[in-house]
Amino acid sequence: MTDIADRYRRLAATLTRRIESVPDDRWESPSPCEGWTTRDVVAHLVDWHHGVAKLGELTLPQGPSAADDPVAAWRHTRDAMQELLDDPERANTPYEGMFGPTTVAATADQFLGFDLVVHGWDIARGAGLDDTIPAEDVEELLPMVRALGDNLRRPGVCGPEVPVPDDADDQTKLLGLLGRRR
């Protein structure tokens, strides 16, 4: 459990730095997620965190709204999820997932971890910030994204793959697989 909680802590810290760096006048800027602003991406992350807890019939306490204060909404949600993941009893709550029996912690690790990295890039890109994904995160995500294949093309997940040169760096390859342009 410590690995999952620690990984979440690390990924959430990177995302938090990005969210805290968004200039006030960039929250309504379009993000790479079609039809979503930078603020909308934060709202999605907040909602998805609550959704992951709900899979195990758990709840995260309600906090500020991303519509009103995206930074405060994210911090509150991040802290609530970290508290859940730091509690082995709650984190190991089992449920029947799409791919069979799993736990809230496993889902948080795989799916929230994915979203923290990818949507962190979306937020940075939409806000005009440095959108470099830490190499360690790219290295962890690239094999998973490749393995997901066409499952990424389901409605509401990722758009069509963007072709990239064979000699592109790994971040560009990852983004291309996710339907994003660097």
XYZ file of N, CA and C in Angstrom:
546
model
N 0.818 -1.193 0.000
C 0.000 0.000 0.000
C 0.863 1.258 0.000
N 1.973 1.195 0.687
C 2.844 2.363 0.762
C 3.290 2.810 -0.620
N 3.585 1.850 -1.511
C 4.005 2.216 -2.864
C 2.935 3.027 -3.579
N 1.684 2.585 -3.481
C 0.592 3.293 -4.152
C 0.408 4.677 -3.540
N 0.377 4.758 -2.229
C 0.213 6.058 -1.562
C 1.376 6.986 -1.889
N 2.574 6.447 -1.910
C 3.749 7.269 -2.233
C 3.743 7.725 -3.688
N 3.353 6.825 -4.589
C 3.297 7.195 -6.010
C 2.241 8.282 -6.215
N 1.088 8.115 -5.582
C 0.051 9.145 -5.685
C 0.596 10.477 -5.164
N 1.258 10.448 -4.021
C 1.811 11.671 -3.422
C 2.762 12.372 -4.410
N 3.616 11.585 -5.050
C 4.586 12.150 -6.002
C 3.878 12.742 -7.228
N 2.951 11.974 -7.815
C 2.249 12.451 -9.007
C 1.370 13.655 -8.685
N 0.706 13.617 -7.538
C -0.152 14.731 -7.139
C 0.667 15.993 -6.872
N 1.880 15.842 -6.372
C 2.733 17.016 -6.120
C 3.081 17.712 -7.431
N 3.379 16.923 -8.462
C 3.682 17.514 -9.771
C 2.459 18.235 -10.316
N 1.305 17.581 -10.230
C 0.076 18.215 -10.713
C -0.239 19.471 -9.906
N -0.056 19.412 -8.613
C -0.335 20.575 -7.759
C 0.521 21.767 -8.184
N 1.791 21.536 -8.450
C 2.654 22.642 -8.903
C 2.106 23.258 -10.194
N 1.624 22.427 -11.084
C 1.072 22.949 -12.342
C -0.192 23.762 -12.072
N -1.098 23.202 -11.288
C -2.361 23.895 -11.007
C -2.099 25.216 -10.295
N -1.193 25.213 -9.337
C -0.889 26.448 -8.593
C -0.208 27.495 -9.476
N 0.338 27.075 -10.619
C 1.037 27.998 -11.509
C 0.141 28.596 -12.598
N -1.091 28.129 -12.695
C -1.986 28.648 -13.740
C -2.307 30.113 -13.440
N -1.993 31.002 -14.375
C -2.340 32.413 -14.174
C -3.860 32.582 -14.113
N -4.310 33.550 -13.324
C -5.750 33.770 -13.156
C -6.480 33.954 -14.479
N -5.814 34.556 -15.451
C -6.485 34.819 -16.731
C -6.426 33.638 -17.706
N -5.919 32.483 -17.257
C -5.813 31.327 -18.158
C -6.755 30.173 -17.796
N -7.554 30.328 -16.751
C -8.446 29.238 -16.354
C -9.499 28.937 -17.403
N -9.866 29.913 -18.191
C -10.893 29.686 -19.220
C -10.278 29.396 -20.586
N -8.963 29.258 -20.644
C -8.287 28.926 -21.895
C -8.649 27.501 -22.316
N -8.757 27.268 -23.617
C -9.037 25.909 -24.076
C -7.883 24.974 -23.704
N -8.234 23.775 -23.294
C -7.228 22.748 -23.021
C -7.153 21.837 -24.243
N -6.188 20.934 -24.285
C -6.144 19.960 -25.377
C -7.321 18.973 -25.354
N -8.070 18.933 -24.268
C -9.264 18.078 -24.186
C -10.406 18.820 -24.877
N -10.836 18.294 -25.992
C -11.824 18.979 -26.821
C -13.045 19.430 -26.022
N -13.327 20.730 -26.113
C -14.491 21.301 -25.457
C -14.287 21.648 -23.994
N -13.101 21.403 -23.453
C -12.831 21.671 -22.040
C -11.845 22.822 -21.891
N -12.113 23.665 -20.903
C -11.155 24.693 -20.524
C -10.172 24.088 -19.523
N -9.173 24.856 -19.185
C -8.225 24.423 -18.160
C -8.959 24.169 -16.843
N -9.895 25.030 -16.506
C -10.707 24.852 -15.290
C -11.507 23.551 -15.364
N -12.069 23.261 -16.538
C -12.858 22.032 -16.714
C -12.017 20.780 -16.453
N -10.749 20.822 -16.819
C -9.872 19.669 -16.587
C -9.718 19.441 -15.081
N -9.545 20.526 -14.327
C -9.440 20.392 -12.868
C -10.755 19.848 -12.308
N -11.879 20.353 -12.793
C -13.181 19.858 -12.320
C -13.321 18.366 -12.604
N -12.873 17.924 -13.768
C -12.912 16.497 -14.104
C -12.073 15.692 -13.118
N -10.867 16.165 -12.821
C -10.002 15.457 -11.874
C -10.655 15.358 -10.495
N -11.252 16.432 -10.043
C -11.933 16.431 -8.740
C -13.081 15.419 -8.768
N -13.904 15.478 -9.813
C -15.043 14.557 -9.921
C -14.588 13.106 -9.998
N -13.528 12.832 -10.763
C -13.050 11.465 -10.944
C -12.487 10.908 -9.638
N -11.841 11.736 -8.852
C -11.358 11.291 -7.541
C -12.537 10.828 -6.671
N -13.600 11.608 -6.678
C -14.795 11.210 -5.922
C -15.377 9.920 -6.503
N -15.354 9.799 -7.823
C -15.863 8.601 -8.477
C -15.076 7.352 -8.128
N -13.766 7.465 -8.025
C -12.938 6.309 -7.663
C -13.275 5.860 -6.242
N -13.400 6.790 -5.315
C -13.770 6.422 -3.946
C -15.134 5.740 -3.934
N -16.060 6.265 -4.718
C -17.427 5.731 -4.756
C -17.476 4.300 -5.281
N -16.513 3.917 -6.113
C -16.478 2.542 -6.617
C -16.454 1.535 -5.469
N -15.784 1.888 -4.394
C -15.716 1.034 -3.211
C -16.732 1.435 -2.154
N -17.746 2.199 -2.588
C -18.782 2.699 -1.680
C -18.195 3.540 -0.555
N -17.119 4.263 -0.883
C -16.491 5.210 0.034
C -16.817 6.612 -0.445
N -16.570 7.571 0.403
C -16.777 8.963 -0.008
C -15.565 9.799 0.376
N -15.350 10.817 -0.405
C -14.392 11.865 -0.056
C -15.215 13.054 0.402
N -14.764 13.790 1.395
C -15.541 14.954 1.843
C -15.631 16.005 0.740
N -16.792 16.612 0.651
C -16.979 17.683 -0.332
C -16.136 18.882 0.070
N -15.619 19.559 -0.915
C -14.804 20.736 -0.663
C -15.207 21.856 -1.595
N -14.321 22.795 -1.787
C -14.608 23.908 -2.689
C -14.877 23.404 -4.106
N -15.606 24.174 -4.841
C -15.928 23.847 -6.227
C -14.818 24.333 -7.156
N -14.501 23.517 -8.153
C -13.514 23.938 -9.156
C -14.030 25.133 -9.945
N -15.345 25.269 -10.053
C -15.911 26.416 -10.748
C -15.588 27.716 -10.015
N -15.550 27.645 -8.692
C -15.278 28.837 -7.893
C -13.796 29.045 -7.611
N -13.094 27.962 -7.289
C -11.691 28.058 -6.910
C -10.984 26.746 -7.264
N -10.493 26.629 -8.498
C -9.897 25.356 -8.918
C -8.693 24.934 -8.083
N -7.910 25.860 -7.614
C -6.732 25.511 -6.805
C -7.180 24.913 -5.468
N -8.092 25.580 -4.790
C -8.579 25.070 -3.505
C -9.315 23.746 -3.689
N -10.089 23.621 -4.760
C -10.817 22.369 -5.026
C -9.834 21.223 -5.214
N -8.780 21.468 -5.988
C -7.792 20.417 -6.206
C -7.085 20.057 -4.904
N -6.601 21.048 -4.166
C -5.869 20.765 -2.918
C -6.721 19.937 -1.959
N -7.977 20.319 -1.811
C -8.877 19.603 -0.909
C -9.051 18.146 -1.366
N -9.289 17.961 -2.642
C -9.512 16.615 -3.180
C -8.249 15.778 -3.089
N -7.116 16.366 -3.420
C -5.825 15.671 -3.317
C -5.595 15.194 -1.886
N -5.802 16.078 -0.938
C -5.573 15.719 0.465
C -6.519 14.612 0.924
N -7.770 14.678 0.487
C -8.748 13.654 0.869
C -8.378 12.294 0.279
N -7.938 12.278 -0.974
C -7.537 11.003 -1.588
C -6.261 10.483 -0.944
N -5.339 11.360 -0.632
C -4.102 10.916 0.024
C -4.420 10.291 1.376
N -5.330 10.896 2.113
C -5.738 10.342 3.405
C -6.344 8.947 3.215
N -7.167 8.786 2.203
C -7.760 7.480 1.924
C -6.668 6.459 1.598
N -5.744 6.827 0.719
C -4.691 5.889 0.304
C -3.709 5.579 1.431
N -3.558 6.494 2.366
C -2.675 6.256 3.511
C -3.311 5.341 4.566
N -4.603 5.056 4.409
C -5.339 4.191 5.339
C -5.552 2.835 4.666
N -4.728 1.830 4.984
C -4.818 0.536 4.294
C -6.212 -0.088 4.314
N -6.930 0.078 5.403
C -8.269 -0.524 5.481
C -9.196 0.067 4.427
N -9.213 1.373 4.308
C -10.066 2.028 3.300
C -9.515 1.815 1.896
N -8.213 1.973 1.734
C -7.614 1.850 0.407
C -7.814 0.458 -0.189
N -7.790 -0.558 0.643
C -7.947 -1.938 0.160
C -9.399 -2.375 0.029
N -10.317 -1.439 0.091
C -11.734 -1.774 -0.083
C -11.926 -2.428 -1.450
N -12.457 -3.651 -1.468
C -12.634 -4.352 -2.746
C -13.941 -3.949 -3.442
N -13.945 -4.133 -4.737
C -15.166 -3.973 -5.526
C -14.975 -4.740 -6.832
N -16.060 -4.950 -7.525
C -16.024 -5.676 -8.798
C -15.824 -4.653 -9.911
N -14.618 -4.637 -10.492
C -14.292 -3.681 -11.532
C -14.602 -4.194 -12.924
N -14.352 -3.369 -13.906
C -14.594 -3.712 -15.300
C -13.793 -4.943 -15.728
N -12.619 -5.111 -15.131
C -11.746 -6.226 -15.497
C -11.703 -7.302 -14.410
N -12.682 -7.280 -13.488
C -12.737 -8.272 -12.419
C -12.521 -7.643 -11.057
N -12.362 -8.482 -10.026
C -12.196 -7.966 -8.666
C -10.946 -7.086 -8.544
N -11.094 -5.987 -7.831
C -9.980 -5.058 -7.630
C -10.215 -4.289 -6.334
N -9.393 -3.289 -6.101
C -9.545 -2.447 -4.908
C -9.538 -0.978 -5.314
N -9.993 -0.155 -4.397
C -9.965 1.286 -4.631
C -8.519 1.742 -4.859
N -7.583 1.222 -4.068
C -6.176 1.627 -4.215
C -5.632 1.257 -5.589
N -5.936 0.064 -6.067
C -5.438 -0.358 -7.377
C -6.001 0.530 -8.477
N -7.269 0.878 -8.369
C -7.882 1.759 -9.365
C -7.279 3.156 -9.282
N -7.088 3.642 -8.068
C -6.457 4.951 -7.909
C -5.062 4.945 -8.516
N -4.329 3.870 -8.281
C -2.961 3.784 -8.787
C -2.947 3.803 -10.317
N -3.758 2.977 -10.909
C -3.723 2.859 -12.364
C -4.414 4.030 -13.051
N -5.662 4.285 -12.706
C -6.440 5.257 -13.470
C -6.263 6.692 -13.002
N -6.236 6.923 -11.693
C -5.957 8.285 -11.239
C -4.520 8.661 -11.566
N -3.598 7.706 -11.385
C -2.202 7.976 -11.725
C -2.059 8.414 -13.171
N -2.736 7.714 -14.061
C -2.755 8.057 -15.483
C -3.272 9.483 -15.663
N -4.413 9.788 -15.046
C -5.019 11.102 -15.212
C -4.176 12.224 -14.609
N -3.513 11.966 -13.496
C -2.685 13.013 -12.894
C -1.591 13.450 -13.856
N -1.007 12.496 -14.546
C 0.069 12.822 -15.483
C -0.491 13.458 -16.751
N -1.436 12.789 -17.381
C -1.946 13.247 -18.680
C -2.671 14.579 -18.538
N -3.551 14.675 -17.560
C -4.275 15.938 -17.406
C -3.389 17.037 -16.836
N -2.308 16.666 -16.170
C -1.326 17.675 -15.783
C -0.722 18.318 -17.021
N -0.455 17.490 -18.035
C 0.050 18.023 -19.303
C -1.010 18.904 -19.949
N -2.267 18.447 -19.931
C -3.355 19.234 -20.529
C -3.483 20.605 -19.861
N -3.386 20.617 -18.535
C -3.495 21.875 -17.795
C -2.327 22.797 -18.150
N -1.126 22.240 -18.144
C 0.055 23.048 -18.483
C -0.062 23.604 -19.902
N -0.480 22.764 -20.816
C -0.600 23.180 -22.218
C -1.650 24.272 -22.353
N -2.815 24.075 -21.744
C -3.886 25.059 -21.835
C -3.518 26.390 -21.198
N -2.730 26.326 -20.133
C -2.354 27.546 -19.405
C -1.079 28.183 -19.942
N -0.445 27.552 -20.924
C 0.785 28.107 -21.479
C 1.994 27.934 -20.571
N 2.000 26.881 -19.768
C 3.113 26.597 -18.861
C 4.064 25.576 -19.478
N 5.174 25.336 -18.825
C 6.078 24.264 -19.238
C 5.295 22.954 -19.148
N 5.200 22.248 -20.265
C 4.394 21.028 -20.290
C 5.246 19.758 -20.347
N 6.473 19.865 -19.914
C 7.340 18.695 -19.878
C 6.843 17.715 -18.818
N 6.648 16.484 -19.225
C 6.251 15.431 -18.284
C 7.540 14.828 -17.730
N 7.647 14.656 -16.426
C 8.854 14.040 -15.865
C 9.148 12.703 -16.559
N 10.404 12.488 -16.890
C 10.810 11.286 -17.635
C 10.353 10.006 -16.942
N 10.417 9.971 -15.622
C 9.984 8.792 -14.866
C 8.505 8.489 -15.124
N 7.688 9.539 -15.227
C 6.258 9.359 -15.462
C 5.998 8.867 -16.883
N 6.729 9.414 -17.836
C 6.601 8.950 -19.221
C 6.989 7.480 -19.305
N 8.089 7.130 -18.667
C 8.590 5.749 -18.680
C 7.568 4.777 -18.077
N 6.862 5.202 -17.038
C 5.849 4.349 -16.416
C 4.588 4.242 -17.268
N 4.190 5.341 -17.900
C 2.922 5.353 -18.630
C 2.992 4.767 -20.035
N 4.085 4.961 -20.723
C 4.165 4.560 -22.129
C 3.822 3.090 -22.353
N 4.364 2.142 -21.592
C 3.987 0.739 -21.812
C 2.500 0.480 -21.537
N 1.955 1.123 -20.515
C 0.544 0.944 -20.201
C -0.336 1.471 -21.328
N 0.001 2.636 -21.846
C -0.776 3.241 -22.921
C -0.693 2.369 -24.172
N 0.482 1.866 -24.458
C 0.624 0.966 -25.612
C -0.242 -0.283 -25.428
N -0.261 -0.832 -24.212
C -1.037 -2.041 -23.939
C -2.541 -1.781 -24.030
N -2.973 -0.576 -23.715
C -4.401 -0.262 -23.775
C -4.917 -0.216 -25.209
N -4.048 0.125 -26.150
C -4.416 0.124 -27.562
C -5.719 0.854 -27.840
N -6.632 0.166 -28.542
C -7.881 0.791 -28.955
C -8.826 1.100 -27.804
N -8.575 0.547 -26.625
C -9.408 0.904 -25.478
C -9.321 2.397 -25.176
N -8.238 3.040 -25.617
C -8.096 4.483 -25.433
C -9.025 5.265 -26.351
N -9.502 4.642 -27.392
C -10.314 5.340 -28.400
C -11.796 5.325 -28.074
N -12.151 4.803 -26.916
C -13.554 4.789 -26.512
C -14.031 6.217 -26.318
N -15.313 6.474 -26.529
C -15.826 7.840 -26.375
C -15.487 8.419 -24.996
N -15.021 9.657 -25.009
C -14.711 10.348 -23.768
C -13.363 10.025 -23.164
N -12.561 9.170 -23.836
C -11.249 8.838 -23.280
C -10.187 9.634 -24.032
N -9.764 9.181 -25.192
C -8.756 9.885 -25.988
C -9.206 9.941 -27.435
N -8.712 10.906 -28.141
C -9.018 11.025 -29.555
C -8.168 10.086 -30.380
N -8.275 10.209 -31.704
C -7.473 9.369 -32.590
C -5.979 9.580 -32.365
N -5.223 8.514 -32.562
C -3.774 8.603 -32.420
C -3.223 9.644 -33.391
N -2.254 10.407 -32.920
C -1.576 11.403 -33.739
C -0.247 10.796 -34.171
N -0.023 10.666 -35.472
C 1.258 10.091 -35.921
C 2.434 10.973 -35.495
N 3.516 10.321 -35.089
C 4.742 11.032 -34.722
C 5.906 10.345 -35.426
N 6.997 11.059 -35.639
C 8.162 10.433 -36.278
C 8.715 9.270 -35.444
N 9.280 8.286 -36.109
C 9.868 7.134 -35.418
C 10.943 7.544 -34.416
N 11.650 8.627 -34.713
C 12.730 9.052 -33.826
C 12.284 10.090 -32.794
N 10.964 10.240 -32.623
C 10.447 11.195 -31.633
C 10.835 10.748 -30.221
N 10.939 11.727 -29.321
C 11.236 11.389 -27.928
C 10.019 10.683 -27.324
N 10.224 10.046 -26.184
C 9.163 9.241 -25.573
C 7.945 10.062 -25.172
N 8.135 11.295 -24.717
C 6.968 12.110 -24.365
C 6.119 12.374 -25.603
N 6.739 12.686 -26.717
C 5.996 12.939 -27.955
C 5.273 11.673 -28.394
N 5.927 10.507 -28.264
C 5.272 9.236 -28.604
C 4.066 8.991 -27.710
N 4.230 9.237 -26.412
C 3.133 9.057 -25.470
C 1.963 9.966 -25.838
N 2.249 11.222 -26.049
C 1.197 12.179 -26.390
C 0.495 11.797 -27.690
N 1.267 11.343 -28.682
C 0.664 10.909 -29.941
C -0.302 9.747 -29.738
N 0.088 8.788 -28.926
C -0.796 7.660 -28.623
C -2.069 8.118 -27.921
N -1.965 9.202 -27.170
C -3.102 9.740 -26.446
C -3.935 10.724 -27.274
N -3.553 10.892 -28.538
C -4.296 11.789 -29.405
C -3.989 13.251 -29.183
N -2.814 13.513 -28.643
C -2.419 14.896 -28.343
C -1.207 15.275 -29.171
N -1.159 16.537 -29.530
C -0.029 17.082 -30.297
C 0.865 17.878 -29.362
N 2.157 17.685 -29.539
C 3.127 18.400 -28.698
C 3.291 19.829 -29.138
